[in-house]
Amino acid sequence: MAAVKVFCYAISTASIRVILCLEEVGAEYERVNIDMATGEHKSPAHVAKNPFGQVPAFQDGDLVLFESRAIGRYVLRKFKASDVDLLHGSSLEESAMVDVWLEVEAQQYDKAIFPIYYQAMIIPCFYGGTTDEKVVEENLVKLAKVLDVYEARLSQTKYLAGDFFSFADLSHYPVTHFSITIPQVAALFDARPHVKAWWESLESRPASKKVAAKIPQLS
Amino acid sequence: MAAVKLFAPVMSTAATRVVLCLEEVGAEYERVDIDLATGEHKSPAHLARNPFGQVPAFQDGDLVLFESRAIGRYVLRKFKSSDVDLLHGSSLEESAMVNVWLEVEAQQYDKAIFPIFFQVMVIPNIFHGVSDEKVIGENLEKLGRVLDVYEARLSQTKYLAGDFFSFADLSHYPITHFAIKFPQVAPLFEARPHVKAWWKSLESRPAVKKVAAKLPQLS
């Protein structure tokens, strides 16, 4: 069976989401670098795979996918094993809880933390521009409220979907890996012991450590 | 079997997403109104169902869910039958395409059309404020580019995930039902024949007509 291919960029949080899934299930994969610095993501060859001109894209034989959360679902389902099941697809109720907290990641968490990460890290480091501190402040307030909900949830269950680790937890890793280095963000996590412990358990997973070691620093 | 319950006001676009799923599968359900005007969505009773204090929330026996896209997946999976299968869960590849275009709805389409809907409909009518024309203009441009991708896709396949109708198509209905009536938005659909035909096919579904008839009129 040919290895699957991920068309990705080293600091792309969405690309990292897919790589983490592949590492968790132990699938063979090939990374094809799409150089965003030179606009390769807008090339006809890449747009043929991701019509929105974004990364990542993914290929398994004739099947071409895009949108990292959809790619992740595919990888986690195809390569599911008795010891690695991050969707709990065989249980209607458990998979529903995974779906709920996957939606929370996309609709609540990412919408608050991504603008902070983008302003504080991408704009200065990638574009040489100036951080909009107003955007950062507004979203820190939003993120704090989201993390209050997480603190309450993680006081009840070990992980977000229940007492089992799932894609819902994993999906938070990429943007948080970068954002936790921002002092105001770290402070929000430090003030919430269950959230902090949950984050540390994500960081300590072998797959996370392996993937993190290859993510370049944003300077 | 007791009917499932949906906690939300009629005008909630997210609630309509769930109602559409329930109507498509023909499930028995009960609607419980949540009065946003009196802040009922922030009451302890509702926060116990949706910790973000939003609508909808959903209950099936002991199982309580929130986030309309997750609830929709649960409903479509639980009540799936030989003639109504909107997730194509038994096919790895087809369900992957459904997941791709569900992500596109949430990550590309909604992010462009929701700010327009919020400025044109919610701010004047609910908050008695003034629309921000700059936000509307920026997002109309984004929406145009998103719909260009849809036009190209729908020139290749009858529906978004393939030649079969799926949750990916249905998920677009609630907000578009209102936004298509805005003079700024209608031309974007008119100018793209495959998108226009796709929208008309959504509108003509019996479940959609039934749900649309109960939605409030724009003033």
Tab-separated table of C-alpha atoms in Angstrom:
chain	number	residue	atom	x	y	z
A	1	MET	CA	0.000	0.000	0.000
A	2	ALA	CA	1.471	3.336	-1.059
A	3	ALA	CA	2.021	5.883	1.687
A	4	VAL	CA	-0.486	8.691	1.927
A	5	LYS	CA	0.754	12.175	1.055
A	6	VAL	CA	0.335	15.386	3.000
A	7	PHE	CA	0.944	18.630	1.132
A	8	CYS	CA	1.875	20.917	3.970
A	9	TYR	CA	3.945	23.730	5.410
A	10	ALA	CA	6.028	23.350	8.555
A	11	ILE	CA	4.451	26.145	10.616
A	12	SER	CA	0.904	25.663	9.318
A	13	THR	CA	-1.260	24.783	12.324
A	14	ALA	CA	-3.735	22.979	10.084
A	15	SER	CA	-0.925	20.906	8.567
A	16	ILE	CA	0.291	19.992	12.062
A	17	ARG	CA	-3.227	18.768	12.935
A	18	VAL	CA	-3.034	16.198	10.144
A	19	ILE	CA	0.553	15.152	10.940
A	20	LEU	CA	-0.453	14.524	14.566
A	21	CYS	CA	-3.286	12.218	13.487
A	22	LEU	CA	-0.925	10.280	11.216
A	23	GLU	CA	1.614	9.931	14.024
A	24	GLU	CA	-1.012	8.841	16.576
A	25	VAL	CA	-2.205	6.008	14.309
A	26	GLY	CA	1.289	5.129	13.138
A	27	ALA	CA	0.470	5.411	9.439
A	28	GLU	CA	3.134	5.651	6.757
A	29	TYR	CA	3.055	9.064	5.148
A	30	GLU	CA	5.075	11.318	2.901
A	31	ARG	CA	5.352	15.068	3.536
A	32	VAL	CA	5.426	17.269	0.457
A	33	ASN	CA	6.441	20.808	1.335
A	34	ILE	CA	4.290	23.593	-0.102
A	35	ASP	CA	6.338	26.760	0.214
A	36	MET	CA	3.896	29.432	1.354
A	37	ALA	CA	6.687	32.016	1.439
A	38	THR	CA	6.853	31.858	-2.367
A	39	GLY	CA	3.092	31.553	-2.878
A	40	GLU	CA	3.194	27.898	-3.879
A	41	HIS	CA	-0.169	27.374	-2.131
A	42	LYS	CA	-1.748	29.499	-4.864
A	43	SER	CA	-0.106	27.574	-7.723
A	44	PRO	CA	-2.410	25.760	-10.168
A	45	ALA	CA	-0.947	22.420	-9.060
A	46	HIS	CA	-1.858	23.030	-5.434
A	47	VAL	CA	-5.208	24.714	-6.101
A	48	ALA	CA	-6.150	21.557	-8.021
A	49	LYS	CA	-5.914	19.751	-4.659
A	50	ASN	CA	-7.175	22.533	-2.355
A	51	PRO	CA	-9.445	24.869	-4.310
A	52	PHE	CA	-9.224	27.500	-1.563
A	53	GLY	CA	-5.438	27.693	-2.076
A	54	GLN	CA	-4.693	26.718	1.502
A	55	VAL	CA	-2.664	24.065	3.285
A	56	PRO	CA	-2.855	21.211	3.896
A	57	ALA	CA	-4.072	18.981	1.109
A	58	PHE	CA	-3.969	15.194	1.320
A	59	GLN	CA	-3.872	12.310	-1.099
A	60	ASP	CA	-4.555	8.613	-0.623
A	61	GLY	CA	-4.449	6.929	-4.009
A	62	ASP	CA	-7.165	8.598	-6.088
A	63	LEU	CA	-8.769	10.315	-3.128
A	64	VAL	CA	-7.793	13.967	-2.620
A	65	LEU	CA	-8.988	15.765	0.503
A	66	PHE	CA	-8.577	19.187	2.084
A	67	GLU	CA	-9.665	20.913	5.350
A	68	SER	CA	-7.491	19.476	8.134
A	69	ARG	CA	-10.373	18.441	10.407
A	70	ALA	CA	-11.903	16.386	7.576
A	71	ILE	CA	-8.527	14.876	6.661
A	72	GLY	CA	-7.978	14.050	10.343
A	73	ARG	CA	-11.310	12.234	10.554
A	74	TYR	CA	-10.402	10.186	7.474
A	75	VAL	CA	-6.973	9.227	8.812
A	76	LEU	CA	-8.300	8.351	12.260
A	77	ARG	CA	-11.055	6.199	10.777
A	78	LYS	CA	-8.997	4.440	8.117
A	79	PHE	CA	-6.064	3.597	10.397
A	80	LYS	CA	-8.091	2.958	13.543
A	81	ALA	CA	-6.814	0.001	15.572
A	82	SER	CA	-7.782	-1.703	18.806
A	83	ASP	CA	-5.234	0.412	20.668
A	84	VAL	CA	-5.733	3.695	18.776
A	85	ASP	CA	-9.315	4.882	18.356
A	86	LEU	CA	-9.613	8.635	18.543
A	87	LEU	CA	-13.144	8.952	17.136
A	88	HIS	CA	-14.968	6.194	19.105
A	89	GLY	CA	-17.041	5.647	15.990
A	90	SER	CA	-18.487	2.353	17.168
A	91	SER	CA	-20.354	4.113	19.986
A	92	LEU	CA	-23.152	6.478	18.975
A	93	GLU	CA	-23.015	8.362	22.282
A	94	GLU	CA	-19.223	8.525	22.652
A	95	SER	CA	-18.681	9.623	19.039
A	96	ALA	CA	-21.352	12.285	19.591
A	97	MET	CA	-19.359	13.687	22.524
A	98	VAL	CA	-16.196	13.690	20.359
A	99	ASP	CA	-18.150	15.574	17.684
A	100	VAL	CA	-19.464	18.111	20.231
A	101	TRP	CA	-15.974	18.985	21.496
A	102	LEU	CA	-14.488	18.973	17.969
A	103	GLU	CA	-17.109	21.613	17.137
A	104	VAL	CA	-16.219	23.508	20.314
A	105	GLU	CA	-12.577	23.562	19.210
A	106	ALA	CA	-13.537	24.967	15.802
A	107	GLN	CA	-16.388	27.296	16.810
A	108	GLN	CA	-15.360	28.548	20.273
A	109	TYR	CA	-11.659	27.929	21.002
A	110	ASP	CA	-10.095	28.538	17.599
A	111	LYS	CA	-12.182	31.681	16.993
A	112	ALA	CA	-10.736	33.199	20.190
A	113	ILE	CA	-7.146	31.941	20.126
A	114	PHE	CA	-6.338	32.088	16.418
A	115	PRO	CA	-6.618	35.905	16.145
A	116	ILE	CA	-4.262	36.222	19.140
A	117	TYR	CA	-1.735	33.844	17.543
A	118	TYR	CA	-2.094	35.576	14.175
A	119	GLN	CA	-1.569	39.079	15.579
A	120	ALA	CA	1.121	38.243	18.115
A	121	MET	CA	3.137	35.750	16.069
A	122	ILE	CA	2.291	35.520	12.359
A	123	ILE	CA	2.005	39.232	11.620
A	124	PRO	CA	5.393	40.204	13.118
A	125	CYS	CA	7.318	36.990	12.317
A	126	PHE	CA	5.980	36.107	8.858
A	127	TYR	CA	4.861	39.486	7.502
A	128	GLY	CA	7.135	41.865	9.421
A	129	GLY	CA	4.067	43.873	10.443
A	130	THR	CA	2.728	45.325	13.695
A	131	THR	CA	0.517	43.468	16.149
A	132	ASP	CA	-2.975	44.953	16.616
A	133	GLU	CA	-3.064	44.973	20.407
A	134	LYS	CA	-6.802	45.784	20.472
A	135	VAL	CA	-7.580	42.552	18.616
A	136	VAL	CA	-5.305	40.650	21.007
A	137	GLU	CA	-6.990	42.130	24.094
A	138	GLU	CA	-10.536	41.495	22.864
A	139	ASN	CA	-9.740	37.904	22.073
A	140	LEU	CA	-7.910	37.272	25.347
A	141	VAL	CA	-11.189	38.203	27.070
A	142	LYS	CA	-13.072	35.753	24.830
A	143	LEU	CA	-10.459	33.034	25.338
A	144	ALA	CA	-10.650	33.412	29.120
A	145	LYS	CA	-14.409	32.764	29.017
A	146	VAL	CA	-13.927	29.732	26.766
A	147	LEU	CA	-11.273	28.363	29.105
A	148	ASP	CA	-13.638	28.824	32.068
A	149	VAL	CA	-15.977	26.365	30.340
A	150	TYR	CA	-13.043	24.011	29.707
A	151	GLU	CA	-11.972	24.252	33.370
A	152	ALA	CA	-15.474	23.255	34.493
A	153	ARG	CA	-15.632	20.416	31.955
A	154	LEU	CA	-12.178	19.054	32.779
A	155	SER	CA	-13.088	19.071	36.455
A	156	GLN	CA	-15.705	16.455	35.520
A	157	THR	CA	-13.915	14.360	32.913
A	158	LYS	CA	-10.280	13.533	32.245
A	159	TYR	CA	-10.476	14.669	28.619
A	160	LEU	CA	-12.939	16.802	26.701
A	161	ALA	CA	-15.215	14.114	25.214
A	162	GLY	CA	-15.137	11.984	28.368
A	163	ASP	CA	-12.569	9.965	30.262
A	164	PHE	CA	-10.931	8.914	26.988
A	165	PHE	CA	-8.443	10.843	24.850
A	166	SER	CA	-9.882	11.727	21.443
A	167	PHE	CA	-9.469	13.792	18.295
A	168	ALA	CA	-11.344	16.553	20.156
A	169	ASP	CA	-8.354	17.003	22.488
A	170	LEU	CA	-5.740	16.476	19.771
A	171	SER	CA	-7.328	19.089	17.517
A	172	HIS	CA	-6.375	21.808	20.030
A	173	TYR	CA	-2.679	21.029	19.935
A	174	PRO	CA	-1.330	22.943	16.912
A	175	VAL	CA	-2.403	26.519	17.628
A	176	THR	CA	-1.856	26.035	21.359
A	177	HIS	CA	1.711	24.785	20.804
A	178	PHE	CA	2.566	28.250	19.460
A	179	SER	CA	0.179	30.359	21.528
A	180	ILE	CA	1.227	29.030	24.926
A	181	THR	CA	4.523	30.875	24.407
A	182	ILE	CA	2.612	34.178	24.473
A	183	PRO	CA	2.759	35.331	28.129
A	184	GLN	CA	-0.857	36.524	28.327
A	185	VAL	CA	-2.064	33.165	26.985
A	186	ALA	CA	0.178	31.146	29.311
A	187	ALA	CA	-1.264	33.102	32.226
A	188	LEU	CA	-4.813	32.031	31.287
A	189	PHE	CA	-3.764	28.381	31.327
A	190	ASP	CA	-1.740	28.713	34.559
A	191	ALA	CA	-4.788	30.144	36.334
A	192	ARG	CA	-6.907	27.099	35.496
A	193	PRO	CA	-5.425	23.947	37.032
A	194	HIS	CA	-7.498	21.354	35.153
A	195	VAL	CA	-6.895	23.076	31.804
A	196	LYS	CA	-3.189	23.323	32.613
A	197	ALA	CA	-2.980	19.630	33.504
A	198	TRP	CA	-4.906	18.696	30.365
A	199	TRP	CA	-2.527	20.743	28.206
A	200	GLU	CA	0.493	19.148	29.844
A	201	SER	CA	-0.954	15.691	29.190
A	202	LEU	CA	-1.358	16.589	25.508
A	203	GLU	CA	2.236	17.830	25.338
A	204	SER	CA	3.573	14.675	26.953
A	205	ARG	CA	2.085	12.268	24.406
A	206	PRO	CA	4.839	10.549	22.374
A	207	ALA	CA	3.238	11.600	19.066
A	208	SER	CA	3.016	15.245	20.229
A	209	LYS	CA	6.645	15.268	21.330
A	210	LYS	CA	7.785	13.763	18.042
A	211	VAL	CA	5.808	16.276	15.978
A	212	ALA	CA	6.724	19.245	18.191
A	213	ALA	CA	10.446	18.537	17.808
A	214	LYS	CA	10.119	19.185	14.073
A	215	ILE	CA	8.096	22.417	14.271
A	216	PRO	CA	10.330	25.401	13.617
A	217	GLN	CA	10.442	28.210	16.153
A	218	LEU	CA	8.613	31.369	15.169
A	219	SER	CA	11.036	34.206	15.757
B	1	MET	CA	-39.176	5.715	22.587
B	2	ALA	CA	-39.502	9.246	23.939
B	3	ALA	CA	-39.140	12.033	21.409
B	4	VAL	CA	-35.826	13.888	21.351
B	5	LYS	CA	-35.903	17.498	22.553
B	6	LEU	CA	-34.475	20.623	20.966
B	7	PHE	CA	-34.028	23.716	23.145
B	8	ALA	CA	-33.954	26.867	20.970
B	9	PRO	CA	-35.983	29.782	19.608
B	10	VAL	CA	-37.479	29.482	16.138
B	11	MET	CA	-35.270	32.144	14.592
B	12	SER	CA	-31.963	30.513	15.565
B	13	THR	CA	-30.121	29.550	12.365
B	14	ALA	CA	-28.146	26.922	14.266
B	15	ALA	CA	-31.384	25.402	15.607
B	16	THR	CA	-32.788	25.325	12.067
B	17	ARG	CA	-29.789	23.220	11.041
B	18	VAL	CA	-30.877	20.585	13.578
B	19	VAL	CA	-34.584	20.850	12.740
B	20	LEU	CA	-33.764	20.231	9.078
B	21	CYS	CA	-31.878	17.063	10.004
B	22	LEU	CA	-34.791	15.868	12.154
B	23	GLU	CA	-37.276	16.560	9.356
B	24	GLU	CA	-35.105	14.873	6.691
B	25	VAL	CA	-34.928	11.653	8.749
B	26	GLY	CA	-38.534	11.891	9.910
B	27	ALA	CA	-37.710	11.639	13.618
B	28	GLU	CA	-40.183	12.578	16.334
B	29	TYR	CA	-39.032	15.637	18.223
B	30	GLU	CA	-40.248	18.209	20.687
B	31	ARG	CA	-39.244	21.881	20.566
B	32	VAL	CA	-38.723	23.807	23.784
B	33	ASP	CA	-38.487	27.547	23.283
B	34	ILE	CA	-35.550	29.404	24.849
B	35	ASP	CA	-36.376	33.115	25.146
B	36	LEU	CA	-33.252	35.057	24.158
B	37	ALA	CA	-34.904	38.432	24.854
B	38	THR	CA	-35.200	37.582	28.558
B	39	GLY	CA	-31.734	36.013	28.698
B	40	GLU	CA	-33.037	32.485	29.186
B	41	HIS	CA	-30.032	31.134	27.248
B	42	LYS	CA	-27.836	32.297	30.143
B	43	SER	CA	-30.032	30.739	32.835
B	44	PRO	CA	-28.500	28.011	35.014
B	45	ALA	CA	-30.956	25.494	33.562
B	46	HIS	CA	-29.850	26.194	29.996
B	47	LEU	CA	-26.140	26.531	30.840
B	48	ALA	CA	-26.369	23.029	32.244
B	49	ARG	CA	-27.255	21.919	28.687
B	50	ASN	CA	-25.037	24.310	26.697
B	51	PRO	CA	-22.154	25.607	28.809
B	52	PHE	CA	-21.474	28.405	26.278
B	53	GLY	CA	-24.987	29.773	26.889
B	54	GLN	CA	-25.959	29.424	23.234
B	55	VAL	CA	-28.716	27.751	21.279
B	56	PRO	CA	-29.532	25.038	20.424
B	57	ALA	CA	-29.131	22.333	23.029
B	58	PHE	CA	-30.451	18.814	22.467
B	59	GLN	CA	-31.510	15.913	24.622
B	60	ASP	CA	-32.068	12.244	23.826
B	61	GLY	CA	-32.764	10.428	27.061
B	62	ASP	CA	-29.670	10.915	29.222
B	63	LEU	CA	-27.560	12.254	26.389
B	64	VAL	CA	-27.276	16.052	26.208
B	65	LEU	CA	-25.530	17.620	23.215
B	66	PHE	CA	-24.783	21.101	21.909
B	67	GLU	CA	-23.180	22.642	18.771
B	68	SER	CA	-25.653	22.219	15.913
B	69	ARG	CA	-23.241	20.480	13.530
B	70	ALA	CA	-22.487	17.813	16.171
B	71	ILE	CA	-26.185	17.407	17.009
B	72	GLY	CA	-26.931	17.104	13.291
B	73	ARG	CA	-24.359	14.331	12.876
B	74	TYR	CA	-25.917	12.443	15.812
B	75	VAL	CA	-29.462	12.753	14.442
B	76	LEU	CA	-28.442	11.762	10.909
B	77	ARG	CA	-26.538	8.748	12.187
B	78	LYS	CA	-29.074	7.521	14.737
B	79	PHE	CA	-32.091	7.846	12.446
B	80	LYS	CA	-30.351	6.824	9.240
B	81	SER	CA	-32.388	4.482	7.040
B	82	SER	CA	-32.044	2.843	3.651
B	83	ASP	CA	-33.701	5.821	1.968
B	84	VAL	CA	-32.255	8.645	4.093
B	85	ASP	CA	-28.491	8.611	4.573
B	86	LEU	CA	-26.995	12.090	4.658
B	87	LEU	CA	-23.574	11.151	6.033
B	88	HIS	CA	-22.720	8.131	3.825
B	89	GLY	CA	-20.995	6.690	6.867
B	90	SER	CA	-20.676	3.206	5.435
B	91	SER	CA	-18.305	4.460	2.723
B	92	LEU	CA	-14.903	5.683	3.890
B	93	GLU	CA	-14.376	7.786	0.764
B	94	GLU	CA	-17.899	9.201	0.436
B	95	SER	CA	-18.109	10.127	4.123
B	96	ALA	CA	-14.708	11.807	3.752
B	97	MET	CA	-16.096	14.017	0.965
B	98	VAL	CA	-19.124	14.858	3.139
B	99	ASN	CA	-16.720	15.823	5.934
B	100	VAL	CA	-14.601	17.969	3.589
B	101	TRP	CA	-17.591	20.028	2.445
B	102	LEU	CA	-19.052	20.218	5.972
B	103	GLU	CA	-15.742	21.788	6.980
B	104	VAL	CA	-15.918	24.120	3.971
B	105	GLU	CA	-19.361	25.272	5.125
B	106	ALA	CA	-18.042	26.026	8.619
B	107	GLN	CA	-14.567	27.347	7.769
B	108	GLN	CA	-15.092	29.156	4.447
B	109	TYR	CA	-18.772	29.825	3.710
B	110	ASP	CA	-20.086	30.658	7.171
B	111	LYS	CA	-17.080	32.867	7.971
B	112	ALA	CA	-17.920	35.042	4.947
B	113	ILE	CA	-21.738	35.017	5.025
B	114	PHE	CA	-22.344	35.198	8.789
B	115	PRO	CA	-20.794	38.691	9.249
B	116	ILE	CA	-23.013	39.946	6.390
B	117	PHE	CA	-26.099	38.356	7.999
B	118	PHE	CA	-25.118	39.802	11.391
B	119	GLN	CA	-24.629	43.319	10.021
B	120	VAL	CA	-27.643	43.392	7.723
B	121	MET	CA	-30.200	41.510	9.807
B	122	VAL	CA	-29.168	41.143	13.445
B	123	ILE	CA	-27.672	44.539	14.252
B	124	PRO	CA	-30.577	46.681	12.982
B	125	ASN	CA	-33.395	44.341	14.061
B	126	ILE	CA	-32.165	42.892	17.356
B	127	PHE	CA	-29.716	45.506	18.604
B	128	HIS	CA	-31.317	48.537	16.923
B	129	GLY	CA	-27.888	49.603	15.736
B	130	VAL	CA	-26.287	50.668	12.460
B	131	SER	CA	-24.774	48.210	9.984
B	132	ASP	CA	-21.040	48.498	9.352
B	133	GLU	CA	-20.833	48.850	5.562
B	134	LYS	CA	-17.078	48.203	5.543
B	135	VAL	CA	-17.552	44.806	7.169
B	136	ILE	CA	-20.363	44.032	4.724
B	137	GLY	CA	-18.227	45.039	1.737
B	138	GLU	CA	-15.183	43.012	2.820
B	139	ASN	CA	-17.247	39.919	3.421
B	140	LEU	CA	-19.193	40.217	0.175
B	141	GLU	CA	-15.819	40.037	-1.595
B	142	LYS	CA	-14.847	36.970	0.443
B	143	LEU	CA	-18.217	35.362	-0.226
B	144	GLY	CA	-17.831	35.974	-3.958
B	145	ARG	CA	-14.492	34.154	-3.950
B	146	VAL	CA	-15.947	31.256	-1.935
B	147	LEU	CA	-18.887	30.998	-4.342
B	148	ASP	CA	-16.446	30.887	-7.279
B	149	VAL	CA	-15.046	27.679	-5.761
B	150	TYR	CA	-18.599	26.363	-5.302
B	151	GLU	CA	-19.465	27.209	-8.930
B	152	ALA	CA	-16.453	25.243	-10.148
B	153	ARG	CA	-17.257	22.305	-7.831
B	154	LEU	CA	-20.956	22.194	-8.744
B	155	SER	CA	-20.024	22.208	-12.429
B	156	GLN	CA	-18.400	18.822	-11.713
B	157	THR	CA	-20.847	17.219	-9.271
B	158	LYS	CA	-24.565	17.563	-8.643
B	159	TYR	CA	-24.077	18.287	-4.946
B	160	LEU	CA	-21.083	19.352	-2.892
B	161	ALA	CA	-19.827	15.971	-1.633
B	162	GLY	CA	-20.532	14.233	-4.935
B	163	ASP	CA	-23.588	13.305	-6.967
B	164	PHE	CA	-25.543	12.578	-3.787
B	165	PHE	CA	-27.312	15.038	-1.463
B	166	SER	CA	-25.711	15.137	1.994
B	167	PHE	CA	-25.479	16.987	5.295
B	168	ALA	CA	-22.785	19.127	3.634
B	169	ASP	CA	-25.431	20.706	1.370
B	170	LEU	CA	-28.125	20.860	4.063
B	171	SER	CA	-25.827	22.636	6.505
B	172	HIS	CA	-25.812	25.692	4.225
B	173	TYR	CA	-29.560	26.172	4.289
B	174	PRO	CA	-30.331	28.056	7.519
B	175	ILE	CA	-28.289	31.207	7.038
B	176	THR	CA	-28.710	31.280	3.260
B	177	HIS	CA	-32.502	31.177	3.669
B	178	PHE	CA	-32.256	34.713	5.088
B	179	ALA	CA	-29.148	36.058	3.343
B	180	ILE	CA	-30.322	35.182	-0.191
B	181	LYS	CA	-32.987	37.879	0.228
B	182	PHE	CA	-30.434	40.639	0.866
B	183	PRO	CA	-29.984	42.808	-2.249
B	184	GLN	CA	-26.210	42.603	-1.766
B	185	VAL	CA	-26.148	38.785	-1.656
B	186	ALA	CA	-28.753	37.717	-4.228
B	187	PRO	CA	-26.665	38.853	-7.246
B	188	LEU	CA	-23.742	36.663	-6.130
B	189	PHE	CA	-25.959	33.590	-6.501
B	190	GLU	CA	-27.675	34.861	-9.679
B	191	ALA	CA	-24.309	35.308	-11.390
B	192	ARG	CA	-23.288	31.671	-10.801
B	193	PRO	CA	-25.680	29.284	-12.581
B	194	HIS	CA	-24.584	26.039	-10.903
B	195	VAL	CA	-24.685	27.618	-7.441
B	196	LYS	CA	-28.099	29.094	-8.241
B	197	ALA	CA	-29.446	25.715	-9.413
B	198	TRP	CA	-27.990	23.996	-6.342
B	199	TRP	CA	-29.662	26.520	-4.047
B	200	LYS	CA	-33.012	26.049	-5.806
B	201	SER	CA	-32.720	22.288	-5.424
B	202	LEU	CA	-32.158	22.739	-1.667
B	203	GLU	CA	-35.176	25.063	-1.412
B	204	SER	CA	-37.405	22.580	-3.237
B	205	ARG	CA	-36.839	19.668	-0.841
B	206	PRO	CA	-40.034	18.763	1.068
B	207	ALA	CA	-38.283	18.887	4.465
B	208	VAL	CA	-36.812	22.282	3.633
B	209	LYS	CA	-40.148	23.713	2.490
B	210	LYS	CA	-41.811	22.485	5.678
B	211	VAL	CA	-39.153	24.071	7.899
B	212	ALA	CA	-38.945	27.294	5.844
B	213	ALA	CA	-42.691	27.874	6.212
B	214	LYS	CA	-42.254	28.193	9.985
B	215	LEU	CA	-39.306	30.617	9.919
B	216	PRO	CA	-39.940	34.264	10.769
B	217	GLN	CA	-40.086	36.777	7.932
B	218	LEU	CA	-37.400	39.400	7.543
B	219	SER	CA	-38.744	42.854	8.383
